[in-house]
Amino acid sequence: MAGPRVVIIGAGVVGAALADEISARGWTEVTVVDQGPLPATGGSTSHAPGLVFQTNSSKTMAEMARYTVEKFCSLDVDGKPCFLRVGGLEVATTPERLTELRRRHGWVTAWGIEAWMLTPEECVEQHPLVNRDKVLGGLLVPTDGLAKAVLAVEAQIRRATGRGVRFLARHEVLDVRQSEGRVTGVLTDQGEIAADIVVCCAGIWGPKIARMVGMNLPLTPLAHQLAWTGPVPALAGQEQEAIRPILRHQDADLYYRDHFDGLGIGYYGHRPMPVRADDILSVDEADGMPSVLKFTEEDFEEAWNQTRSLLPATAEAKIEEGINGLFSFTTDNFPLLGESLEVKGFWVAEAVWVTHSAGVGRAMAEWLVDGYCSSFDLHECDVNRFEPHQLSAEYVLARDCQNFVEVYDILHPLQPSGQPRPIRTSPFHARQQELGAFFLEAGGWERPQWYEANASLVEGRSIPAPNDWAARYWSPIVGAEAQRTRETVAMYDMTALKRLEVAGPGAAAFLERLCTGKVAKSVGSVTYTLLLNHDGGIRSDITVARLGRDLFQVGANGNLDLDWFTRHLPADGTVQVRDITPGTCCVGLWGPLARKVLQPLTDEDFSGEGLKYFRAKRAHIGSVPVTAMRLSYVGELGWELYTTADLGRKLWDTLWAAAEPLGGIVAGRGAFNSLRLEKGYRSFGTDMTYEHDPYEAGVGFAVKSDKEDFIGKAALERRRADVRRRLSCLTVDDPSAVVMGKEPVYDGDRPVGYVTSAAYGYTIGRGIAYAWLPAQLATPGTTVHIGYFGRRVEAVVAEEPLFDPTMSRLRG
């Protein structure tokens, strides 16, 4: 098949990869336009140093990098290779960095990429220029190397051209044409090209192109310094371009690559130098490459000092040339992939570095041709993931610059992202401050992790301290709050969870089509259910409460759920979906004394019969109207209590006045996470993602296979009979070995899986880690080991849930 008419804007390493991948899948009515010459178009690809390090905390990004390595190794141009597999070496010059390299070794092992930790002597063996007295150790990934980016572009252009793809150089895009909310073509300075689909792969010019269809792309081009030395005497006579591993000295924000008898030096330690996409010159206007700015020697001075310290042989060399090259940064360091919600047929593949380019090309080709990506989990990369405030110019610039500064920093999984902050606060914020809340950030929300007001609860309790790494952003108060929740009652701020309203005469049928469970039940019903991709993978887990015949409230996971709902709305206008999160708030009131707190405050019946488990009703709590849902993600009796934002503080004060005399407390997210893992509740995006199906993830109970058709049903039936891996509950006896997630799991010496969520279980008195394991190992009683900073922590597969398996406390 020829497929629809596709125009790809940008013939750099991403656009070329997409053209190659999509034409290989049979879509050949494809035109690629670029304002520059081919294959060196003048964008970031043309000056990229080409270093490909596959190690990444994100499984998706590591897999995209691995695919890029594999593909580029298979490409050549007239016998010239497109990838030099020289390996990648990261060295540590501080104890903290050496510990971080052990953590990174865990990531790369978890994702199935071979890597080794090296001694200082072994580092010098790999890269003889390294100062033995400077390094404490290193991490070697032997399949890393140098991508010859421009050659890779040329190779992929040749392959795509051979299948019928057109590449048009010197075609500057002036506009993206659209009609009735759909793209119709691309206007260039050489004329108009009709299109059914337009994919923007314009890199640093991406925001400018996206704005042509009214799309706000949260991307900032930032200058990054790259310098080239003259001859280094110790490298005299080297005729091959590269023979030593590419090298990263992250303690000094530096990386290095061979270049015959000299070196290329990249530096992230200088001040952020952002540039507006609109201010970048076109290829014709620029003197040289428009993505290359003048080298600022003063910013490179410390880099050169650090280089001569780590690589003493460079003291006899000089910096002969340098550039400040523009690259794309985003607010969360992930690419921007997907289709515009407002303009159908306009897609973006932006903020992609050479490292992940071929992987992104494959992902986008699958998404476009098949309607979903089967090779990679893209939930972290979807361009529609952002909340409205995350698209503001102030926010984007601040966070993108912060990410540049931190690109090589040692970052803790719970570490807040920095300014601007605070952005979103619940109506309870002032009360939480009065109680000494320690806030972390989630989706822009200030969310309490624990409360200093509860410090006195620690005395007399057995709350083991975790290791130094896990103890960051932790307090023993977390344990006290968790235990007290099980003993009395606690109030949790659940406002940060996204809430959607689905309304209209077609709402029930609409939700039935999208959800795996039966949600068109009686008014007052609440259903835990799943959203699936067309391939049967889990898009999200949600709760759906029927509050009226044509009115539903959905407890969602984020903006991608809103995007999914919106894309599937019927054209007849019988369903409306809106985000009600900003105008509402929620208190989770949970614990064995929850009913003693709530019942005296209302005339409604909140007994076990008056409001059964997974039911909802309207009520007044004191003078505050609420929607009460009998749900609990901590595994205790209680309710989620929703009201409007203007009445939020009154609700809080009313509940607190009743709870405090009974020994009730307010509790934070640290306790919540521990309690939900004791109960075995999954977290989408962490425990399960697009790549997993319900039967693997242990949520098959949420699929009602006797339902009429729902999205993903047919694919799910095919997957059901072939479960090869399972999300498994592990327990750890060593109280200091509280892992944090993404660590490898071993069966003997063989890495077989990885940890998702983890915490200490303060009720059960053991560490808890959920992990993906081969199905044959997911049997209770099986012993495995978790790789944690170079040590092996023994863990045992356990029956779940670990707490209250009879559900007696929840249903009481």
mmCIF file of C-alpha atoms in Angstrom, residues 292-490:
data_model
loop_
_atom_site.group_PDB
_atom_site.id
_atom_site.type_symbol
_atom_site.label_atom_id
_atom_site.label_comp_id
_atom_site.label_asym_id
_atom_site.label_seq_id
_atom_site.Cartn_x
_atom_site.Cartn_y
_atom_site.Cartn_z
ATOM 1 C CA VAL A 292 25.941 26.941 15.723
ATOM 2 C CA LEU A 293 26.597 30.080 17.748
ATOM 3 C CA LYS A 294 29.905 31.790 18.456
ATOM 4 C CA PHE A 295 32.130 30.009 20.952
ATOM 5 C CA THR A 296 32.408 31.910 24.253
ATOM 6 C CA GLU A 297 35.892 31.104 25.514
ATOM 7 C CA GLU A 298 35.286 32.535 28.975
ATOM 8 C CA ASP A 299 32.537 29.972 29.595
ATOM 9 C CA PHE A 300 34.910 27.136 28.705
ATOM 10 C CA GLU A 301 37.793 28.118 30.955
ATOM 11 C CA GLU A 302 36.869 25.824 33.879
ATOM 12 C CA ALA A 303 36.206 22.959 31.468
ATOM 13 C CA TRP A 304 39.752 23.210 30.135
ATOM 14 C CA ASN A 305 41.197 23.297 33.663
ATOM 15 C CA GLN A 306 39.249 20.182 34.644
ATOM 16 C CA THR A 307 40.221 18.449 31.409
ATOM 17 C CA ARG A 308 43.930 18.906 32.010
ATOM 18 C CA SER A 309 43.447 17.513 35.520
ATOM 19 C CA LEU A 310 41.603 14.354 34.398
ATOM 20 C CA LEU A 311 43.586 13.912 31.169
ATOM 21 C CA PRO A 312 47.078 15.284 31.918
ATOM 22 C CA ALA A 313 48.290 14.594 28.370
ATOM 23 C CA THR A 314 46.080 17.445 27.131
ATOM 24 C CA ALA A 315 48.319 19.962 28.912
ATOM 25 C CA GLU A 316 50.537 19.809 25.824
ATOM 26 C CA ALA A 317 47.614 20.549 23.492
ATOM 27 C CA LYS A 318 45.506 23.587 22.735
ATOM 28 C CA ILE A 319 41.875 24.270 21.990
ATOM 29 C CA GLU A 320 41.845 24.977 18.271
ATOM 30 C CA GLU A 321 38.141 25.529 17.662
ATOM 31 C CA GLY A 322 34.837 25.486 19.473
ATOM 32 C CA ILE A 323 31.153 26.132 19.072
ATOM 33 C CA ASN A 324 28.120 26.871 21.168
ATOM 34 C CA GLY A 325 25.788 24.389 19.513
ATOM 35 C CA LEU A 326 22.022 24.461 19.970
ATOM 36 C CA PHE A 327 20.162 21.417 21.285
ATOM 37 C CA SER A 328 16.565 20.957 22.437
ATOM 38 C CA PHE A 329 15.603 20.670 26.108
ATOM 39 C CA THR A 330 12.195 19.947 27.636
ATOM 40 C CA THR A 331 10.755 20.439 31.099
ATOM 41 C CA ASP A 332 11.029 16.758 32.071
ATOM 42 C CA ASN A 333 13.905 15.658 29.800
ATOM 43 C CA PHE A 334 11.676 13.470 27.627
ATOM 44 C CA PRO A 335 10.942 13.872 23.916
ATOM 45 C CA LEU A 336 7.730 15.360 22.562
ATOM 46 C CA LEU A 337 5.930 12.756 20.468
ATOM 47 C CA GLY A 338 2.369 12.512 19.222
ATOM 48 C CA GLU A 339 -0.532 14.192 17.528
ATOM 49 C CA SER A 340 -1.983 17.617 18.222
ATOM 50 C CA LEU A 341 -5.331 17.413 19.984
ATOM 51 C CA GLU A 342 -6.698 20.455 18.178
ATOM 52 C CA VAL A 343 -5.479 19.823 14.626
ATOM 53 C CA LYS A 344 -5.921 16.276 13.392
ATOM 54 C CA GLY A 345 -3.101 14.917 11.311
ATOM 55 C CA PHE A 346 -0.446 17.242 12.748
ATOM 56 C CA TRP A 347 2.170 15.190 14.599
ATOM 57 C CA VAL A 348 5.432 16.074 16.296
ATOM 58 C CA ALA A 349 8.651 14.162 16.971
ATOM 59 C CA GLU A 350 10.704 16.769 18.784
ATOM 60 C CA ALA A 351 13.399 17.193 21.445
ATOM 61 C CA VAL A 352 15.091 14.010 20.260
ATOM 62 C CA TRP A 353 18.851 13.666 20.457
ATOM 63 C CA VAL A 354 20.920 11.464 18.149
ATOM 64 C CA THR A 355 21.110 8.859 20.922
ATOM 65 C CA HIS A 356 17.405 8.014 20.635
ATOM 66 C CA SER A 357 16.729 9.061 17.047
ATOM 67 C CA ALA A 358 16.296 5.692 15.327
ATOM 68 C CA GLY A 359 14.206 4.436 18.219
ATOM 69 C CA VAL A 360 11.932 7.448 17.931
ATOM 70 C CA GLY A 361 11.708 6.929 14.166
ATOM 71 C CA ARG A 362 10.525 3.374 14.719
ATOM 72 C CA ALA A 363 8.088 4.389 17.473
ATOM 73 C CA MET A 364 6.515 7.119 15.354
ATOM 74 C CA ALA A 365 6.242 4.867 12.297
ATOM 75 C CA GLU A 366 4.433 2.195 14.305
ATOM 76 C CA TRP A 367 2.158 4.775 15.914
ATOM 77 C CA LEU A 368 1.221 6.306 12.579
ATOM 78 C CA VAL A 369 0.777 3.090 10.606
ATOM 79 C CA ASP A 370 -0.734 0.812 13.273
ATOM 80 C CA GLY A 371 -2.408 3.369 15.527
ATOM 81 C CA TYR A 372 -0.195 2.430 18.487
ATOM 82 C CA CYS A 373 3.466 1.764 19.219
ATOM 83 C CA SER A 374 4.278 -1.873 19.914
ATOM 84 C CA SER A 375 8.045 -1.529 20.440
ATOM 85 C CA PHE A 376 8.209 1.077 23.200
ATOM 86 C CA ASP A 377 6.091 2.376 26.076
ATOM 87 C CA LEU A 378 5.525 6.018 25.105
ATOM 88 C CA HIS A 379 3.526 7.374 28.031
ATOM 89 C CA GLU A 380 6.511 9.410 29.256
ATOM 90 C CA CYS A 381 7.030 10.899 25.778
ATOM 91 C CA ASP A 382 3.487 11.786 24.673
ATOM 92 C CA VAL A 383 3.326 15.484 23.835
ATOM 93 C CA ASN A 384 -0.140 15.710 25.395
ATOM 94 C CA ARG A 385 1.083 14.738 28.873
ATOM 95 C CA PHE A 386 1.409 18.289 30.158
ATOM 96 C CA GLU A 387 -0.875 20.243 32.463
ATOM 97 C CA PRO A 388 -1.817 23.755 31.259
ATOM 98 C CA HIS A 389 0.611 25.544 33.588
ATOM 99 C CA GLN A 390 3.450 23.397 32.223
ATOM 100 C CA LEU A 391 3.038 25.047 28.834
ATOM 101 C CA SER A 392 3.537 28.605 30.063
ATOM 102 C CA ALA A 393 6.593 30.425 28.724
ATOM 103 C CA GLU A 394 7.861 31.188 32.233
ATOM 104 C CA TYR A 395 7.589 27.578 33.372
ATOM 105 C CA VAL A 396 9.126 26.106 30.219
ATOM 106 C CA LEU A 397 12.126 28.434 30.246
ATOM 107 C CA ALA A 398 12.816 27.964 33.956
ATOM 108 C CA ARG A 399 12.553 24.185 33.934
ATOM 109 C CA ASP A 400 14.445 23.714 30.671
ATOM 110 C CA CYS A 401 17.328 25.828 31.958
ATOM 111 C CA GLN A 402 17.259 23.916 35.246
ATOM 112 C CA ASN A 403 17.480 20.641 33.355
ATOM 113 C CA PHE A 404 20.507 21.934 31.462
ATOM 114 C CA VAL A 405 22.221 22.792 34.750
ATOM 115 C CA GLU A 406 21.373 19.379 36.211
ATOM 116 C CA VAL A 407 22.081 17.269 33.136
ATOM 117 C CA TYR A 408 24.948 15.427 34.870
ATOM 118 C CA ASP A 409 23.881 15.984 38.482
ATOM 119 C CA ILE A 410 23.128 13.157 40.903
ATOM 120 C CA LEU A 411 19.365 13.425 41.286
ATOM 121 C CA HIS A 412 17.280 11.577 43.837
ATOM 122 C CA PRO A 413 13.998 10.012 42.612
ATOM 123 C CA LEU A 414 12.021 12.212 45.012
ATOM 124 C CA GLN A 415 14.014 15.376 44.410
ATOM 125 C CA PRO A 416 11.736 18.309 43.514
ATOM 126 C CA SER A 417 12.233 19.885 40.124
ATOM 127 C CA GLY A 418 12.939 23.399 41.349
ATOM 128 C CA GLN A 419 11.511 26.770 40.397
ATOM 129 C CA PRO A 420 8.937 28.094 39.720
ATOM 130 C CA ARG A 421 7.392 26.835 42.936
ATOM 131 C CA PRO A 422 4.810 26.739 44.443
ATOM 132 C CA ILE A 423 2.420 26.658 41.507
ATOM 133 C CA ARG A 424 -0.619 24.626 42.539
ATOM 134 C CA THR A 425 -1.837 24.452 46.112
ATOM 135 C CA SER A 426 -4.910 22.755 47.509
ATOM 136 C CA PRO A 427 -7.396 24.665 49.700
ATOM 137 C CA PHE A 428 -5.767 22.902 52.665
ATOM 138 C CA HIS A 429 -2.312 24.337 52.014
ATOM 139 C CA ALA A 430 -2.322 26.936 54.798
ATOM 140 C CA ARG A 431 -3.487 24.365 57.347
ATOM 141 C CA GLN A 432 -0.790 21.966 56.174
ATOM 142 C CA GLN A 433 1.862 24.639 56.607
ATOM 143 C CA GLU A 434 0.635 25.236 60.155
ATOM 144 C CA LEU A 435 1.143 21.536 60.844
ATOM 145 C CA GLY A 436 4.693 21.587 59.498
ATOM 146 C CA ALA A 437 4.128 19.758 56.232
ATOM 147 C CA PHE A 438 7.229 18.783 54.285
ATOM 148 C CA PHE A 439 6.152 19.346 50.711
ATOM 149 C CA LEU A 440 7.229 17.589 47.542
ATOM 150 C CA GLU A 441 5.839 18.391 44.111
ATOM 151 C CA ALA A 442 3.540 16.278 41.909
ATOM 152 C CA GLY A 443 2.174 17.675 38.658
ATOM 153 C CA GLY A 444 2.737 21.169 39.985
ATOM 154 C CA TRP A 445 0.868 20.431 43.225
ATOM 155 C CA GLU A 446 2.477 20.979 46.600
ATOM 156 C CA ARG A 447 1.881 17.601 48.234
ATOM 157 C CA PRO A 448 2.790 16.846 51.872
ATOM 158 C CA GLN A 449 5.212 13.961 52.336
ATOM 159 C CA TRP A 450 4.900 14.054 56.138
ATOM 160 C CA TYR A 451 3.990 16.502 58.918
ATOM 161 C CA GLU A 452 6.360 17.690 61.630
ATOM 162 C CA ALA A 453 3.316 18.034 63.916
ATOM 163 C CA ASN A 454 3.416 14.231 64.159
ATOM 164 C CA ALA A 455 7.018 14.073 65.390
ATOM 165 C CA SER A 456 5.938 13.090 68.894
ATOM 166 C CA LEU A 457 4.267 9.959 67.499
ATOM 167 C CA VAL A 458 7.668 8.461 66.685
ATOM 168 C CA GLU A 459 8.571 7.914 70.332
ATOM 169 C CA GLY A 460 8.090 4.332 71.456
ATOM 170 C CA ARG A 461 7.605 2.953 67.953
ATOM 171 C CA SER A 462 9.830 0.579 66.047
ATOM 172 C CA ILE A 463 10.608 2.509 62.866
ATOM 173 C CA PRO A 464 13.852 1.341 61.285
ATOM 174 C CA ALA A 465 15.988 3.843 59.454
ATOM 175 C CA PRO A 466 16.685 3.047 55.793
ATOM 176 C CA ASN A 467 20.059 3.392 54.097
ATOM 177 C CA ASP A 468 21.446 6.864 53.399
ATOM 178 C CA TRP A 469 20.036 7.055 49.860
ATOM 179 C CA ALA A 470 16.502 6.011 50.818
ATOM 180 C CA ALA A 471 16.665 8.283 53.870
ATOM 181 C CA ARG A 472 16.746 11.389 51.683
ATOM 182 C CA TYR A 473 13.342 13.079 51.633
ATOM 183 C CA TRP A 474 12.323 10.688 54.414
ATOM 184 C CA SER A 475 11.616 11.004 58.120
ATOM 185 C CA PRO A 476 10.705 8.443 60.785
ATOM 186 C CA ILE A 477 7.491 10.431 60.979
ATOM 187 C CA VAL A 478 6.466 8.646 57.769
ATOM 188 C CA GLY A 479 6.425 5.356 59.646
ATOM 189 C CA ALA A 480 4.552 6.812 62.572
ATOM 190 C CA GLU A 481 1.888 8.249 60.264
ATOM 191 C CA ALA A 482 1.462 4.902 58.528
ATOM 192 C CA GLN A 483 1.069 3.007 61.796
ATOM 193 C CA ARG A 484 -1.260 5.603 63.274
ATOM 194 C CA THR A 485 -3.495 5.391 60.196
ATOM 195 C CA ARG A 486 -3.990 1.698 60.918
ATOM 196 C CA GLU A 487 -4.593 2.401 64.626
ATOM 197 C CA THR A 488 -6.969 5.365 64.593
ATOM 198 C CA VAL A 489 -7.789 7.589 61.616
ATOM 199 C CA ALA A 490 -5.904 9.903 59.277
#
